[in-house]
Coordinates of N, CA, C and O in Angstrom, one line a residue:
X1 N 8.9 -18.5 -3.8 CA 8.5 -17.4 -4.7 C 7.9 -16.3 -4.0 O 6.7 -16.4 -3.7
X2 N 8.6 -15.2 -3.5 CA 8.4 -14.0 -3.3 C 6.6 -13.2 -4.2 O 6.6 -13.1 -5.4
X3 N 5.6 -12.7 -3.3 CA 4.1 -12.9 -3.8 C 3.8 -11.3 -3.1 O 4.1 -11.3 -1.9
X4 N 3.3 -10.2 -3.5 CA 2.6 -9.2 -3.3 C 1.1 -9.5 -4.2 O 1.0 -9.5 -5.4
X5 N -0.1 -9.7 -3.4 CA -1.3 -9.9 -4.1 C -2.1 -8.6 -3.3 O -2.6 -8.6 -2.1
X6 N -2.2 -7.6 -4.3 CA -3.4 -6.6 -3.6 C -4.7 -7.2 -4.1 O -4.8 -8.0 -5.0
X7 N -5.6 -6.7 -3.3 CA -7.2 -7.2 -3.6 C -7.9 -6.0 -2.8 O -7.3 -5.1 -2.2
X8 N -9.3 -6.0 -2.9 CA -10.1 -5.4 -2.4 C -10.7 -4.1 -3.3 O -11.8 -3.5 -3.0
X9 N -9.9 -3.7 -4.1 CA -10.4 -2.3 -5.0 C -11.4 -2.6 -5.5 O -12.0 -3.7 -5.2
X10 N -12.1 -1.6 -6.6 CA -13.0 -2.1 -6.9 C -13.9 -0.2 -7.4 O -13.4 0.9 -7.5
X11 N -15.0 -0.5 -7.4 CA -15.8 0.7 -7.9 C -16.6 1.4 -6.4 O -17.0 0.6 -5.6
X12 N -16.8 2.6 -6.1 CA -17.4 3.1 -4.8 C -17.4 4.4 -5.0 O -16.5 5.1 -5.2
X13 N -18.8 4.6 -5.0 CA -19.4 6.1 -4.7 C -18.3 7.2 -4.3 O -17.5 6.7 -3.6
X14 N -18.2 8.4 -4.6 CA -17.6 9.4 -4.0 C -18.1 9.4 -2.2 O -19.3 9.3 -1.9
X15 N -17.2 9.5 -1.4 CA -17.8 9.5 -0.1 C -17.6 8.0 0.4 O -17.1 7.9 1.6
X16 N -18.0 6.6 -0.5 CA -17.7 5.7 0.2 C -16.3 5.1 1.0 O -15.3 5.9 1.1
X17 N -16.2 3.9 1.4 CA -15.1 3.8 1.9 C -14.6 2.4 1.2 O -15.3 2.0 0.3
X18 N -13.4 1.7 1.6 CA -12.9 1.1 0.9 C -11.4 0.2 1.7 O -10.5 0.9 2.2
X19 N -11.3 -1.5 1.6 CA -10.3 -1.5 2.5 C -9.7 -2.3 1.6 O -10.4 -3.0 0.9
X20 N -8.0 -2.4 1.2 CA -7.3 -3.1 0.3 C -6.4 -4.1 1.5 O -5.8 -3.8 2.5
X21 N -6.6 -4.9 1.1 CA -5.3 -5.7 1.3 C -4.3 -5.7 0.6 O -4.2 -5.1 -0.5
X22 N -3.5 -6.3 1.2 CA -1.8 -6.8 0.1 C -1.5 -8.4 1.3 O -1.3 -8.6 2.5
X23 N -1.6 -9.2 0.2 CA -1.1 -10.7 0.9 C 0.2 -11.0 0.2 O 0.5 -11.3 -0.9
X24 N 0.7 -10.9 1.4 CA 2.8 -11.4 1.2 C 2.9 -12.9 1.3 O 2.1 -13.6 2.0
X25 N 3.9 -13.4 0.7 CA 4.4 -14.6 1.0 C 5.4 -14.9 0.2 O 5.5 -14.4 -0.8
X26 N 6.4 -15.9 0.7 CA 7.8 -15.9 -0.1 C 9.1 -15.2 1.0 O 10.2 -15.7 1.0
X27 N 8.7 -14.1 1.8 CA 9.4 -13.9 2.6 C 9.4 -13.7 3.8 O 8.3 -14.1 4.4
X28 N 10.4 -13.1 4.6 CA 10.1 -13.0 6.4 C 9.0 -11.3 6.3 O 9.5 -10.1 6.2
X29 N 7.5 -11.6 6.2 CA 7.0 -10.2 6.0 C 7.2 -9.5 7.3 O 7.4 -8.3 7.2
X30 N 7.3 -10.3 8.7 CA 7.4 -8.9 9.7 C 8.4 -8.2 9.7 O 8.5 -7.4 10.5
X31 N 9.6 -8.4 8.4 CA 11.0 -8.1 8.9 C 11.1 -6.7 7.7 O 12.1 -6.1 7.5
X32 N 9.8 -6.3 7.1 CA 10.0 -5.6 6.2 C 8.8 -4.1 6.2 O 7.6 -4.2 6.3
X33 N 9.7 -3.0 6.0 CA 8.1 -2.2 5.5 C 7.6 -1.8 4.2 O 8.2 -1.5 3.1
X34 N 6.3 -2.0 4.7 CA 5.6 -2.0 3.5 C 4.6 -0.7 3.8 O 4.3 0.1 4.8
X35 N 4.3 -0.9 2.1 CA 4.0 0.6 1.7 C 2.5 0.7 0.5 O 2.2 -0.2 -0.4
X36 N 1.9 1.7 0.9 CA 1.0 1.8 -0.4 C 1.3 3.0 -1.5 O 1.6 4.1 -1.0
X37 N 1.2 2.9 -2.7 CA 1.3 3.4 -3.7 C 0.4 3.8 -4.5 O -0.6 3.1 -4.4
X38 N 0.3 4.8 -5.5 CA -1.0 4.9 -6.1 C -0.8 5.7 -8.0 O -0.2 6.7 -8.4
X39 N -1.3 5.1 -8.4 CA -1.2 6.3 -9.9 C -2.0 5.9 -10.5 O -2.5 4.8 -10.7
X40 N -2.1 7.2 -10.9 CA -3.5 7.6 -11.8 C -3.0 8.0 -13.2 O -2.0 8.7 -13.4
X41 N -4.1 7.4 -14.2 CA -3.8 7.5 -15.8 C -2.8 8.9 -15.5 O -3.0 9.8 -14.6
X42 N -1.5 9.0 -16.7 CA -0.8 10.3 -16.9 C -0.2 10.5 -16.1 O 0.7 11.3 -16.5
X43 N -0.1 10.2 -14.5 CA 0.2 11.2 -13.5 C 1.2 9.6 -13.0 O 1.0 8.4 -13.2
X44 N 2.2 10.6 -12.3 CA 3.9 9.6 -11.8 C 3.3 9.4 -10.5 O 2.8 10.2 -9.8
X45 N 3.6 7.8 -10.3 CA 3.2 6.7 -8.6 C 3.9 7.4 -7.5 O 5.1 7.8 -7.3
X46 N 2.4 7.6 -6.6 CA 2.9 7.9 -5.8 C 2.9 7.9 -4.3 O 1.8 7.3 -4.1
X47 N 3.4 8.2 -3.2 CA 3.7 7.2 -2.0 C 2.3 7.5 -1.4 O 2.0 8.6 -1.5
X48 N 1.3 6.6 -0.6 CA 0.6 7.2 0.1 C 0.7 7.2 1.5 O 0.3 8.1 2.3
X49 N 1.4 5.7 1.8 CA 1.1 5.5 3.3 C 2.4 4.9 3.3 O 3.1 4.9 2.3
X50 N 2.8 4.3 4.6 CA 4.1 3.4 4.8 C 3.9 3.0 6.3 O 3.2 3.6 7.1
X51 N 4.6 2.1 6.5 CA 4.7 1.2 7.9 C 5.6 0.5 8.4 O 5.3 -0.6 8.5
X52 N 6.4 0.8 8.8 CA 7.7 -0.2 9.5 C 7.4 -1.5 10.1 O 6.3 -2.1 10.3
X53 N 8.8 -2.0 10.4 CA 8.4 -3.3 10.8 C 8.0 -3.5 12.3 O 7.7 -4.5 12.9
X54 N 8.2 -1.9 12.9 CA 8.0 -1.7 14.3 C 6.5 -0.8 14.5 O 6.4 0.1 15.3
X55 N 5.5 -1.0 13.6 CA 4.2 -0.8 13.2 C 4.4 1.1 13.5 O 3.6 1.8 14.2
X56 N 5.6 1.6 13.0 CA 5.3 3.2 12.5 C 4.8 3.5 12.1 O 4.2 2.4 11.9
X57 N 4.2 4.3 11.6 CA 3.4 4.7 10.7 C 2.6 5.7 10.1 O 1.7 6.2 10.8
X58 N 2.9 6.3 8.7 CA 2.5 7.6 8.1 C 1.6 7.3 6.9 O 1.6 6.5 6.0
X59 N 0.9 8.3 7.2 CA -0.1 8.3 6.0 C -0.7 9.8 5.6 O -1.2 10.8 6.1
X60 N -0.4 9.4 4.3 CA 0.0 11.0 3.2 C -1.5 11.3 3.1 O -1.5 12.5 3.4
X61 N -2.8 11.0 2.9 CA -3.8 11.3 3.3 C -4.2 11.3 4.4 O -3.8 10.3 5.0
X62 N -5.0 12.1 5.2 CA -5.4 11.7 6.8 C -6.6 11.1 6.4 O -7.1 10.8 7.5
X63 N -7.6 10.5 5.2 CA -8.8 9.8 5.5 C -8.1 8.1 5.1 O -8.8 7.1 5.2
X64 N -6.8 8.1 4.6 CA -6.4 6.9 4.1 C -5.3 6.2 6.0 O -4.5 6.8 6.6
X65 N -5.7 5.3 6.2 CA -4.8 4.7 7.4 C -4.1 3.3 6.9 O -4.7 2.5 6.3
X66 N -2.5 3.2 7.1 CA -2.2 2.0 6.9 C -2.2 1.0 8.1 O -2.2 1.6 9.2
X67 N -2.3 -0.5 8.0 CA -2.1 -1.0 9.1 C -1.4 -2.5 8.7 O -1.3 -2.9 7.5
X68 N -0.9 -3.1 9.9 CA -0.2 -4.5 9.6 C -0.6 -5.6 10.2 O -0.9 -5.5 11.4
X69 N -0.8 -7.0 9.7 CA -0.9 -7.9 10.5 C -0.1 -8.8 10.6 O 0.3 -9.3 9.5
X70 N 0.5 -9.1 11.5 CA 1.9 -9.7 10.6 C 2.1 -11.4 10.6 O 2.9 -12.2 10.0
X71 N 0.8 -11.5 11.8 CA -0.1 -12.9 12.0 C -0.3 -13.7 10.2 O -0.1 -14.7 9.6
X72 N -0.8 -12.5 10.1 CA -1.5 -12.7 8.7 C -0.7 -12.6 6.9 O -1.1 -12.9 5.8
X73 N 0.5 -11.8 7.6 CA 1.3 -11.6 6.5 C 0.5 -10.4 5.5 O 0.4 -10.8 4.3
X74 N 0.1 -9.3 5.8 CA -1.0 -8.4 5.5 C -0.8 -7.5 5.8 O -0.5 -7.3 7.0
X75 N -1.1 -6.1 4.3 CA -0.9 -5.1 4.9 C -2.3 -4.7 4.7 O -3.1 -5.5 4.1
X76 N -2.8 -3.4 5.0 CA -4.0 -2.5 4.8 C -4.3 -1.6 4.5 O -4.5 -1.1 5.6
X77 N -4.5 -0.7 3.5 CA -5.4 0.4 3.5 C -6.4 1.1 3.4 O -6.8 1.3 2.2
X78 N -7.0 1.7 4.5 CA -8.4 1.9 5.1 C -8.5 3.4 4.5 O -8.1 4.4 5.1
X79 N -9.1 3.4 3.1 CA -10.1 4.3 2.3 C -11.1 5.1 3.0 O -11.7 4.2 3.5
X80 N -11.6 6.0 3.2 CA -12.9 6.6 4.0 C -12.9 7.8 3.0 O -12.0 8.2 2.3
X81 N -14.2 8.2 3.1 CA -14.0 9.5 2.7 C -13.8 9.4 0.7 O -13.6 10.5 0.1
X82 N -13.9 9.0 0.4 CA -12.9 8.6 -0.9 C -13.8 10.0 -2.3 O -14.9 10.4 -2.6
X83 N -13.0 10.1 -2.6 CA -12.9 11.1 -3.6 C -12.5 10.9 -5.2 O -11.3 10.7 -5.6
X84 N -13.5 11.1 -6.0 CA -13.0 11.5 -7.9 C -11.7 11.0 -8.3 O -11.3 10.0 -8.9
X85 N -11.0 12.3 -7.7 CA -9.2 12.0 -7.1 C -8.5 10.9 -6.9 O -7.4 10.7 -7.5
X86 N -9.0 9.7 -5.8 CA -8.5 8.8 -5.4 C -8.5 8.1 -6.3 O -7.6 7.3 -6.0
X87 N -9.0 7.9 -7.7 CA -9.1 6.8 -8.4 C -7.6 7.1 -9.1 O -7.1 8.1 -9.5
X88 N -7.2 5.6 -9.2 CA -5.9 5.1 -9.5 C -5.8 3.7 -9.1 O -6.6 3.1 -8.3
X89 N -4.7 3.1 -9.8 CA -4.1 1.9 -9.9 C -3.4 1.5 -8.0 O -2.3 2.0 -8.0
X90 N -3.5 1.1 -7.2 CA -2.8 1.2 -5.7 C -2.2 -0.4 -5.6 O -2.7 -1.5 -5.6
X91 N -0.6 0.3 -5.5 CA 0.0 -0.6 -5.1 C 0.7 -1.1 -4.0 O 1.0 -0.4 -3.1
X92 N 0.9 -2.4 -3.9 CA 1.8 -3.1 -2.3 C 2.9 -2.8 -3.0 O 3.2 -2.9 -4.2
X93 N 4.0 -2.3 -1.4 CA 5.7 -2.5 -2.0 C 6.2 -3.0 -0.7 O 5.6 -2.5 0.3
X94 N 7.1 -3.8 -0.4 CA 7.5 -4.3 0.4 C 8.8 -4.3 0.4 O 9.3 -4.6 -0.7
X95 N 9.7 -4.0 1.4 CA 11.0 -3.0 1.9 C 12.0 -3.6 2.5 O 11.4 -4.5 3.1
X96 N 12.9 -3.7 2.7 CA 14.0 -4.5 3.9 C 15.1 -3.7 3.9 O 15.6 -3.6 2.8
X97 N 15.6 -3.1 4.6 CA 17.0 -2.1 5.1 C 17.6 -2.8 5.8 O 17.1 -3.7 6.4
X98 N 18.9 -2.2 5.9 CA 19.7 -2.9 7.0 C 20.9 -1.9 7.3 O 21.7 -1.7 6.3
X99 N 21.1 -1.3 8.4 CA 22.8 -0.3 8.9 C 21.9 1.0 9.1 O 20.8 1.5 8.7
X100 N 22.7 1.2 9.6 CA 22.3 3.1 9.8 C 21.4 4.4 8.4 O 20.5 5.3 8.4
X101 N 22.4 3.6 7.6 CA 22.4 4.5 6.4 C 21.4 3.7 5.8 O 21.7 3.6 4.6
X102 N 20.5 3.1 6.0 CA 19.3 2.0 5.5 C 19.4 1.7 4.2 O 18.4 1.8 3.4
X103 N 20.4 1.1 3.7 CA 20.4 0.4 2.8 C 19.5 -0.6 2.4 O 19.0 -1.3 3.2
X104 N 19.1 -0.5 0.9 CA 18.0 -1.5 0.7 C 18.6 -2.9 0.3 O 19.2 -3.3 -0.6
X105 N 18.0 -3.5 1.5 CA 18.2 -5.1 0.6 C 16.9 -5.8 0.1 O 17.1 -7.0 0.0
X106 N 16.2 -5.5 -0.1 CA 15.4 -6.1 -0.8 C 14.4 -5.4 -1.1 O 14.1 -4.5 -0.2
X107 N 13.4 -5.5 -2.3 CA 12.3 -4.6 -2.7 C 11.2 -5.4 -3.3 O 11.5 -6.0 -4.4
X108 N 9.9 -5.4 -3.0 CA 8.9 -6.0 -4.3 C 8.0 -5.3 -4.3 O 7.8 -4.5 -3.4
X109 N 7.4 -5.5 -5.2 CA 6.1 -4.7 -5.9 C 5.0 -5.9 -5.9 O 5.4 -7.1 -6.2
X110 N 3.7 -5.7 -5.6 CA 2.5 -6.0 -5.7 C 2.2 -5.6 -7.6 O 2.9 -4.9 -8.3
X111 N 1.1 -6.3 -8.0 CA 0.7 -5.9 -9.1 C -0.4 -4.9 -9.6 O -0.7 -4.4 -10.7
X112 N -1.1 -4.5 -8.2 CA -2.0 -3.4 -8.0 C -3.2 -3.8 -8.1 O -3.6 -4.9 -8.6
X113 N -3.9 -2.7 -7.5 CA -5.8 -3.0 -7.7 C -6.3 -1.7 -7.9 O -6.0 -0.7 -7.3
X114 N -7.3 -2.1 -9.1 CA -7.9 -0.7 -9.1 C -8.4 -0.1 -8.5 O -9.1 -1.0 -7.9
X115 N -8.8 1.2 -8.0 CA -9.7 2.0 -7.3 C -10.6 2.9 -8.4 O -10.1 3.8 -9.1
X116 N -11.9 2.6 -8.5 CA -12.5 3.5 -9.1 C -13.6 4.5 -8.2 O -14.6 4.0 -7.7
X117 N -13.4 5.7 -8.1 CA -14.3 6.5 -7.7 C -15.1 7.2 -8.2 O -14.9 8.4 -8.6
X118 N -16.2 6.6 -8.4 CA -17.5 7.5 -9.4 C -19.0 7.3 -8.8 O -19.3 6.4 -8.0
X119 N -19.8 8.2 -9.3 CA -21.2 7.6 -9.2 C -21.3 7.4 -10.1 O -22.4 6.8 -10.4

C-alpha cells in the first residue's frame, strides 16, 4: 500500500519556524521526486519546493528549503521566517518519470498538514 504521511504542521507565531515531514512507504522512495505543495482557503495548490531523485533541488520561497533522506524514506520542509501568508493546507507529492520526454509513471499525494500562522 503506497503511504504519503505529512506531519509536523501545526500553529507558530509569525516569524517562527517550522519543519514538516512526509513519510513514504509502499514504494522505491529514492527512485522518485518529491515535492511540497501548499493551498490556502479559496486560492488554487501550489508548488513550493521540489527535489529529485539526484537531491536537485528548488525552492519557490528562499526562507522554505527542501531536503531528502532517503535512509529514512522522508522528505522536508524547513519553514523559517514564516508569515500570515504561509498559512495553508501543505502537501507531500511523490513523482516517478521515465525517457527523455519525462513521462510520468507514477504520482501520489500525501493528505496534508496544516500550517497555521498567527499570533
Amino acid at each position: 500500500q503506497v503511504r504519503l504521511v505529512e506531519s509536523g504542521g501545526g500553529l507558530v507565531q509569525p516569524g517562527g519556524s517550522l519543519r514538516l515531514s512526509c513519510a513514504a512507504s509502499g514504494f522505491t522512495f529514492s527512485g522518485y521526486t518529491m515535492s511540497w505543495y501548499r493551498q490556502a482557503p479559496g486560492k488554487e495548490r501550489e508548488l513550493v519546493a521540489a527535489i529529485t531523485s539526484g537531491d536537485g533541488s528548488t525552492n519557490y520561497r528562499d526562507r522554505f528549503t527542501i531536503s531528502r533522506d532517503n535512509a529514512k524514506n522522508t522528505v522536508y520542509l524547513q519553514m523559517n521566517s514564516l508569515k500570515p501568508e504561509d498559512t495553508a493546507v501543505y502537501y507531500c507529492k511523490a513523482r516517478k518519470i521515465r525517457g527523455v520526454f519525462g513521462t510520468v509513471v507514477a504520482e501520489y499525494w500525501g493528505q496534508g498538514t496544516q500550517v497555521t500562522v498567527s499570533s
